[in-house]
CSV table of C-alpha atoms in Angstrom, one decimal:
chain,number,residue,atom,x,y,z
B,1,UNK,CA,-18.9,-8.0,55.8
B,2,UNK,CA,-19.1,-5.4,52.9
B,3,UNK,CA,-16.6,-3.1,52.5
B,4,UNK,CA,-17.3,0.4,50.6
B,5,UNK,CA,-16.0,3.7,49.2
B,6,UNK,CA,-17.3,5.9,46.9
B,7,UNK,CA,-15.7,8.8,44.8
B,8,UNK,CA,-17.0,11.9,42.9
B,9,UNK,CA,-15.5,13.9,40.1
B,10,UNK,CA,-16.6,16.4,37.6
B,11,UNK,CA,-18.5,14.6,34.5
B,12,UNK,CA,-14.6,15.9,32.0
B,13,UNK,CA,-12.6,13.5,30.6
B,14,UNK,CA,-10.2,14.7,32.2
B,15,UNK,CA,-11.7,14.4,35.5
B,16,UNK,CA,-13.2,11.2,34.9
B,17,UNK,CA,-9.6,9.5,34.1
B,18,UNK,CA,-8.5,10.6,37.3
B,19,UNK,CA,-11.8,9.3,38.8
B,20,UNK,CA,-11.8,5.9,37.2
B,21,UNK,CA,-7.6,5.7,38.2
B,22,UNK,CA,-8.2,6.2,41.9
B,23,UNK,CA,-11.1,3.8,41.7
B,24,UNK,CA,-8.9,1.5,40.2
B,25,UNK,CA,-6.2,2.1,42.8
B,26,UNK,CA,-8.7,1.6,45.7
B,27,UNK,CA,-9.6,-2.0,44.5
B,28,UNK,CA,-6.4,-3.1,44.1
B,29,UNK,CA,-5.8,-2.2,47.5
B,30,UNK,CA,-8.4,-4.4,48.7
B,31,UNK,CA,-7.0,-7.8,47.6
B,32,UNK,CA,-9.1,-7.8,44.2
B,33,UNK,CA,-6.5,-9.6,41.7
B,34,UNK,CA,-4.9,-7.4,39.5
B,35,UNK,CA,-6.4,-9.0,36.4
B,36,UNK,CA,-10.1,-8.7,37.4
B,37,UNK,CA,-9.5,-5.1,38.1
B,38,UNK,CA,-8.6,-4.7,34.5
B,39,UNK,CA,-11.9,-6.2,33.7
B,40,UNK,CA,-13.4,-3.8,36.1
B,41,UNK,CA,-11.9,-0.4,35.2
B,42,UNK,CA,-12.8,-1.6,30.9
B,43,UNK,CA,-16.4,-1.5,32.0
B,44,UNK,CA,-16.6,1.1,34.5
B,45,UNK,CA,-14.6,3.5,31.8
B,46,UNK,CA,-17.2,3.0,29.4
B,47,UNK,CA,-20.3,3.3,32.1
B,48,UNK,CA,-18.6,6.8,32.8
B,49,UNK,CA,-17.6,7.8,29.2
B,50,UNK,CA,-21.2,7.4,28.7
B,51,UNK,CA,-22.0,9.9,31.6
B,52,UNK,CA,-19.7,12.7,30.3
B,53,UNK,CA,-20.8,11.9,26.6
B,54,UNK,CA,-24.3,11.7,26.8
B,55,UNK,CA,-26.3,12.1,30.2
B,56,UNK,CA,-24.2,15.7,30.3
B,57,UNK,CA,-24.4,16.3,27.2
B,58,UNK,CA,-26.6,19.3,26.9
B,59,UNK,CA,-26.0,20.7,30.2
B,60,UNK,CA,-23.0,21.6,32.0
B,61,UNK,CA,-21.1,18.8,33.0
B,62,UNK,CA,-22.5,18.0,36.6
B,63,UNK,CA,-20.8,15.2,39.3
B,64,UNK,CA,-20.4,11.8,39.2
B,65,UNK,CA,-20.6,9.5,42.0
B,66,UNK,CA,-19.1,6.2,42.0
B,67,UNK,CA,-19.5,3.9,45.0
B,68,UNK,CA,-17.9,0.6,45.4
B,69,UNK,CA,-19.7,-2.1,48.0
B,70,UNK,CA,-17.3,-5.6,47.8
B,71,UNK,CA,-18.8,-8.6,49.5
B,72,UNK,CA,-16.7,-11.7,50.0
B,73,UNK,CA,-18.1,-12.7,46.7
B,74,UNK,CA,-18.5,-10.2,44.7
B,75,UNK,CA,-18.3,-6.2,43.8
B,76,UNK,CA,-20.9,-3.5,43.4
B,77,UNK,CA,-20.3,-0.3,41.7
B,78,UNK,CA,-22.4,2.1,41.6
B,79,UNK,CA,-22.1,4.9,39.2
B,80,UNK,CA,-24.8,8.2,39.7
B,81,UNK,CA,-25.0,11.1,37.7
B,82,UNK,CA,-27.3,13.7,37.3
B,83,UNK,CA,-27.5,14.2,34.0
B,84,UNK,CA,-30.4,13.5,31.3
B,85,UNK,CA,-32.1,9.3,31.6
B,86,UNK,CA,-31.2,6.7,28.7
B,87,UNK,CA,-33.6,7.1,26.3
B,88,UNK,CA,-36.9,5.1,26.8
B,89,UNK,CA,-35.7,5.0,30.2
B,90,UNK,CA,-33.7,1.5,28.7
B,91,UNK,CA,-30.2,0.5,28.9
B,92,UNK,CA,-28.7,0.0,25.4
B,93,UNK,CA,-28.4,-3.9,24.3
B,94,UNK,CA,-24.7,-3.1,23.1
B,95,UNK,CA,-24.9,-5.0,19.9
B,96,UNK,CA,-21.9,-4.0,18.3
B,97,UNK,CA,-21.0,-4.8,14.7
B,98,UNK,CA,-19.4,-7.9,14.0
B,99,UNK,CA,-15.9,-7.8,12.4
B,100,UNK,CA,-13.6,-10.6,11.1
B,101,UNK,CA,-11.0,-10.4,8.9
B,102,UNK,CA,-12.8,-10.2,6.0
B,103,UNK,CA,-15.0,-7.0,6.8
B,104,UNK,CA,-14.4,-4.1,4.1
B,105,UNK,CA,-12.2,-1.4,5.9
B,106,UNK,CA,-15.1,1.1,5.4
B,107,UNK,CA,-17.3,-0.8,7.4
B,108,UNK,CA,-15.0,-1.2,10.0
B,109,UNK,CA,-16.7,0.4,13.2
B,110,UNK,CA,-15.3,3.3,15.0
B,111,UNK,CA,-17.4,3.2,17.9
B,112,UNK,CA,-20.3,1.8,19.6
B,113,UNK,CA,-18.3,-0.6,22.0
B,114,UNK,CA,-19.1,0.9,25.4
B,115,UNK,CA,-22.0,-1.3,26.1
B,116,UNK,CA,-21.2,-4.3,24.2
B,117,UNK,CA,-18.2,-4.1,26.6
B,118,UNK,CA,-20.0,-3.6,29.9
B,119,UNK,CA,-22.6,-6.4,28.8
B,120,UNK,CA,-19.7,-8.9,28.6
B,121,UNK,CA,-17.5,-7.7,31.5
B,122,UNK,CA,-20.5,-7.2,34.0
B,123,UNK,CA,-21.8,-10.5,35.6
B,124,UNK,CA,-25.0,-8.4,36.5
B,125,UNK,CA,-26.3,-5.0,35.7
B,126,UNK,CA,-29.1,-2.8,37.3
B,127,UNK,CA,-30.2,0.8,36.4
B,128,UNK,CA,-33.0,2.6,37.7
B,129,UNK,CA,-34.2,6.3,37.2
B,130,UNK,CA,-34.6,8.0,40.5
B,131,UNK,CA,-36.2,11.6,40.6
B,132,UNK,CA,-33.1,13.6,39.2
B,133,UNK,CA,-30.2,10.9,38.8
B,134,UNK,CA,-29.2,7.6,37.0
B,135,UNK,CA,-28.6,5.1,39.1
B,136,UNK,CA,-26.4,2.3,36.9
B,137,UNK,CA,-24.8,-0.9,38.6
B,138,UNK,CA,-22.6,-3.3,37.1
B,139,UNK,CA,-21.3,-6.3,39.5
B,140,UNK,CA,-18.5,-8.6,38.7
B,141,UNK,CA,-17.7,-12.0,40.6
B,142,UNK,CA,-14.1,-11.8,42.8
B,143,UNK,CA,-12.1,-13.9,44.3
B,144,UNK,CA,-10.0,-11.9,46.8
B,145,UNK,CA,-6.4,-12.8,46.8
B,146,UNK,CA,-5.6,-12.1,50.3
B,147,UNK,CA,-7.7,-14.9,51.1
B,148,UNK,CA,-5.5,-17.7,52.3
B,149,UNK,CA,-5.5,-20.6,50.3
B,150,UNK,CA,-7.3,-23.5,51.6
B,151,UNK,CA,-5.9,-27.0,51.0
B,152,UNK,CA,-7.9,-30.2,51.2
S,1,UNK,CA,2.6,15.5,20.8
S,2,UNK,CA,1.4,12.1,21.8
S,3,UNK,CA,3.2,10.0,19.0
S,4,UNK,CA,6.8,9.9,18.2
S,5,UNK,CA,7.9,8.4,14.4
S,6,UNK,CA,11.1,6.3,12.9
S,7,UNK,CA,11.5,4.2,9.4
S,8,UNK,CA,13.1,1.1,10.3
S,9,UNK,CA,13.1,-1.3,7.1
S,10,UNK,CA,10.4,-1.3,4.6
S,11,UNK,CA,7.9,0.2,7.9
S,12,UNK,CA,7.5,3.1,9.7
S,13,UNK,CA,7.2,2.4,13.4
S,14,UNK,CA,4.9,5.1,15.2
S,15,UNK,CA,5.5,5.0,18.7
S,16,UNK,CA,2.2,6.0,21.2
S,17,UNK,CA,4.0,7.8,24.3
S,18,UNK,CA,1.0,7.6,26.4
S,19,UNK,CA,-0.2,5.6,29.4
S,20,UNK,CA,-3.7,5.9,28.6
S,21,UNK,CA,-5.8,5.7,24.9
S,22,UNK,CA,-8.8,6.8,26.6
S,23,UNK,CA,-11.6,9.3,25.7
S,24,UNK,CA,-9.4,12.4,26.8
S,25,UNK,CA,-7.2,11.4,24.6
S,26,UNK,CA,-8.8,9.4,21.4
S,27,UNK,CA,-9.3,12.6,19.0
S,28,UNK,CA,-6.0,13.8,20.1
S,29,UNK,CA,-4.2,11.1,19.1
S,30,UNK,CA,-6.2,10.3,16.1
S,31,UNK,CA,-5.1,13.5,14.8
S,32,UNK,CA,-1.7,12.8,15.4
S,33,UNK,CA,-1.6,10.2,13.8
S,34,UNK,CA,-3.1,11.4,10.5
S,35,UNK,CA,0.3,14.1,11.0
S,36,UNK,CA,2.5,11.3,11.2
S,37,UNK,CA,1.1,8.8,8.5
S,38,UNK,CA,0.1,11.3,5.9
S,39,UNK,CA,2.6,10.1,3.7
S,40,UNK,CA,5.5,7.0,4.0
S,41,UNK,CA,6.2,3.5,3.9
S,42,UNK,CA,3.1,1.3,2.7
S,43,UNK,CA,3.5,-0.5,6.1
S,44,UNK,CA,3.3,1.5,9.3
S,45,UNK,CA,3.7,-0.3,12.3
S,46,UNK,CA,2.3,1.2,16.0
S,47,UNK,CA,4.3,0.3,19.2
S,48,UNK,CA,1.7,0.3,21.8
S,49,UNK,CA,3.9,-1.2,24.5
S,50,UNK,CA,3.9,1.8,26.7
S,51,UNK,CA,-0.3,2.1,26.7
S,52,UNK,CA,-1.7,0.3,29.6
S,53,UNK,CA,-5.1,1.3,29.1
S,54,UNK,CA,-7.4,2.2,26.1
S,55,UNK,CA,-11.2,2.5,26.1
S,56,UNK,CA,-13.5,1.8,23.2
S,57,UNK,CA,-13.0,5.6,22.0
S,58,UNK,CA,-9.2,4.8,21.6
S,59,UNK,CA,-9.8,1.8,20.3
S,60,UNK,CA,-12.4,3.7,17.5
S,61,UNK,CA,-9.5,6.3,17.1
S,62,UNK,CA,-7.0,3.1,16.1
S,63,UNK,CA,-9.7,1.8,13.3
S,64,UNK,CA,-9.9,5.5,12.3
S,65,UNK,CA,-6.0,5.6,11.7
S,66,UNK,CA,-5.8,2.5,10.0
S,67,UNK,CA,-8.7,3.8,7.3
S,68,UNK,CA,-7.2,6.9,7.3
S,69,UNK,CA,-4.2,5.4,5.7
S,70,UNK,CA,-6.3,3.9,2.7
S,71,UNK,CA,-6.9,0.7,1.1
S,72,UNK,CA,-3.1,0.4,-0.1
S,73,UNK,CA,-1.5,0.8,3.4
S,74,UNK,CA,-1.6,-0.9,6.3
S,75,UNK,CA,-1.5,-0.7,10.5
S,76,UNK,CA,-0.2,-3.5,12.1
S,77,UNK,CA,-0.2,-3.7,16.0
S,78,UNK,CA,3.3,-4.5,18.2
S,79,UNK,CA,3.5,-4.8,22.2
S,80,UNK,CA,0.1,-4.7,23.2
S,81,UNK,CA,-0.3,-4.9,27.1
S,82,UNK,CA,-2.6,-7.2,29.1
S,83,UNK,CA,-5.6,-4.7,29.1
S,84,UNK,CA,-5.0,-3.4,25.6
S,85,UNK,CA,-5.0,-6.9,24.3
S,86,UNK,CA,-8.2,-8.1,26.4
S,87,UNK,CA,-10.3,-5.2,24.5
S,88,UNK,CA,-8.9,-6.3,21.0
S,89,UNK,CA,-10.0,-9.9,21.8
S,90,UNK,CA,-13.2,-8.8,23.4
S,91,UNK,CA,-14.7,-7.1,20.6
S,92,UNK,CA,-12.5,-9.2,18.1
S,93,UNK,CA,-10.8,-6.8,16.6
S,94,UNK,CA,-8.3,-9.3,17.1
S,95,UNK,CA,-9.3,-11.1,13.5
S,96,UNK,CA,-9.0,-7.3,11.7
S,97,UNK,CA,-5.5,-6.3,12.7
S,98,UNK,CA,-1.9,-8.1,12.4
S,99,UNK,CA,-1.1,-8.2,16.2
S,100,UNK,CA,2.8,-8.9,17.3
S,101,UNK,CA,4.0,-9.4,21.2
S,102,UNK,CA,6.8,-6.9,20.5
S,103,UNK,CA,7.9,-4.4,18.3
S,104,UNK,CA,11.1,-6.9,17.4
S,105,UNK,CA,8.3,-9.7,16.3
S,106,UNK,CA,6.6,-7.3,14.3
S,107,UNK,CA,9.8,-6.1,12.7
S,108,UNK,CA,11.1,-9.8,11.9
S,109,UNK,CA,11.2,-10.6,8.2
S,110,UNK,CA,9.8,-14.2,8.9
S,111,UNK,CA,6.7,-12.8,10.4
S,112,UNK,CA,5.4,-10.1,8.3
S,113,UNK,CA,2.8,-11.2,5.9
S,114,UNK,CA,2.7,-9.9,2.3
C-alpha cells in the first residue's frame, strides 16, 4: 500500500519554512523514525531553497508542490515548481569544496552545499522537464517504526 | 534581534535564539552577528543549543561569521543538536570548527585549545 499527501506554498522563504515544517510534521506522523526524517527535511530544504533561489528567480515567485508517496520500503517526494529548468536541462553534480582543518579561512566555502547534500541524503534521485514545470524526486530508504518487531 | 551576547572568561558567548538557521534567516543572522562580534574577546564562542535546524545557507552564514572575525579571532561551536551536528559532519565542516556538546564543555579550561 502507498500512502500520499502532497502540499503547496508560495516559492518565499518564508513560505517554504512553513512548507518544509508541515511536510516534516506529516512524516513523522506516519511512523517514519524521527532520525530519518531529519535526513529527509536536510535534503528536501535544499531541493526547495533551490526552487525559491533559482527556478523563481527572475519571475515572480510561483507555487511549489511537494507530494510525498511512502511505500512499505521506502519514500517518494516529489517537489514541482514552475519556475525556469536547471541549466542544460542537468541536475548539478554537487561537488562541493573539500575542507579539513588545514584549509586557509579564505577559502573556506560559504555556499554551494545544497546538492552535495541531497546527493548524499537521497538513495535515488529523478528529475525530468515536463512542458512548464520541474519535476525533481529524491527517495530515501525507511524503515517504519510502527511496524511491530519481529523476533526469530 | 536573533542573537543575544555575554563575556564569560577570556570568551564571548553569542547565543542564537532561533529554532531554525535556514535561508529565511541566514543573511539575517549573519549580519547580526558581524553587530555582535565587531569588536571583543579574541575567542567568541556560539551556543547553538536552541537551533534545531539549519540548511546549507546557515551553515554558509556561520563560515561567513567566523571570517568575518579575521585571522586572529576565533568561532568555536557549543550545543549543537542532532540535525545541526549531522550537516557539520556531512560536509565535514566538522574538521574546520572546535565543536563542544555544551556550552559548559566549551567553557572548561581543560578543553579549550590554545
Amino acid at each position: 500500500m502507498v500512502e500520499t499527501f502532497a502540499c503547496s506554498f508560495r516559492a518565499t522563504e518564508l513560505d517554504a519554512r512553513r512548507g518544509i515544517v508541515s511536510v516534516v510534521d506529516r512524516l513523522k506522523n506516519m511512523g517514519i523514525p524521527d532520525t530519518r526524517v531529519d535526513e529527509v527535511q536536510i535534503a528536501l530544504a535544499e531541493a526547495v531553497n533551490n526552487v525559491v533561489e533559482h527556478a523563481y528567480a527572475e519571475t515572480a515567485a510561483g507555487d511549489v508542490l511537494i507530494r510525498c508517496n511512502l511505500h512499505p520500503d521506502r519514500l517518494w517526494v516529489e517537489i514541482r515548481d514552475a519556475g525556469v529548468p536547471f541549466p542544460n536541462a542537468k541536475l548539478p553534480d554537487g561537488n562541493t569544496v573539500k575542507v579539513d582543518a588545514d584549509t586557509p579561512l579564505e577559502d573556506l566555502p560559504e555556499g554551494g552545499f545544497g546538492w552535495f547534500l541531497i546527493r548524499e541524503l537521497a538513495s535515488d534521485i529523478q528529475y525530468q522537464r515536463n512542458l512548464d514545470n520541474n519535476q525533481l524526486s529524491l527517495c530515501f530508504e525507511i524503515q517504519l517504526t510502527s511496524e511491530p518487531q519481529q523476533s526469530s | 534581534m536573533s542573537l543575544t551576547s555575554t563575556v564569560a572568561d577570556d570568551a564571548q558567548v553569542v547565543t542564537v535564539n532561533a529554532q531554525r538557521i535556514d535561508a529565511a534567516m541566514a543573511i539575517q543572522f549573519k549580519e547580526d552577528m558581524r553587530t555582535e562580534t565587531d569588536a571583543g574577546p579574541q575567542r567568541v564562542i556560539l551556543d547553538l543549543s536552541s537551533v534545531e535546524f539549519i540548511d546549507s545557507s546557515g551553515l554558509g552564514a556561520i563560515v561567513a561569521a567566523m571570517k568575518q572575525l579575521g585571522k586572529d579571532r576565533r568561532l568555536d561551536l557549543a550545543g549543537l543538536t542532532p540535525m545541526v551536528d549531522k550537516v557539520f559532519r556531512l560536509t565535514r565542516m566538522d574538521t574546520v570548527f572546535n565543536l563542544f556538546d555544551t556550552l559548559q564543555d566549551a567553557l572548561d579550561p581543560e578543553h579549550v585549545e590554545h
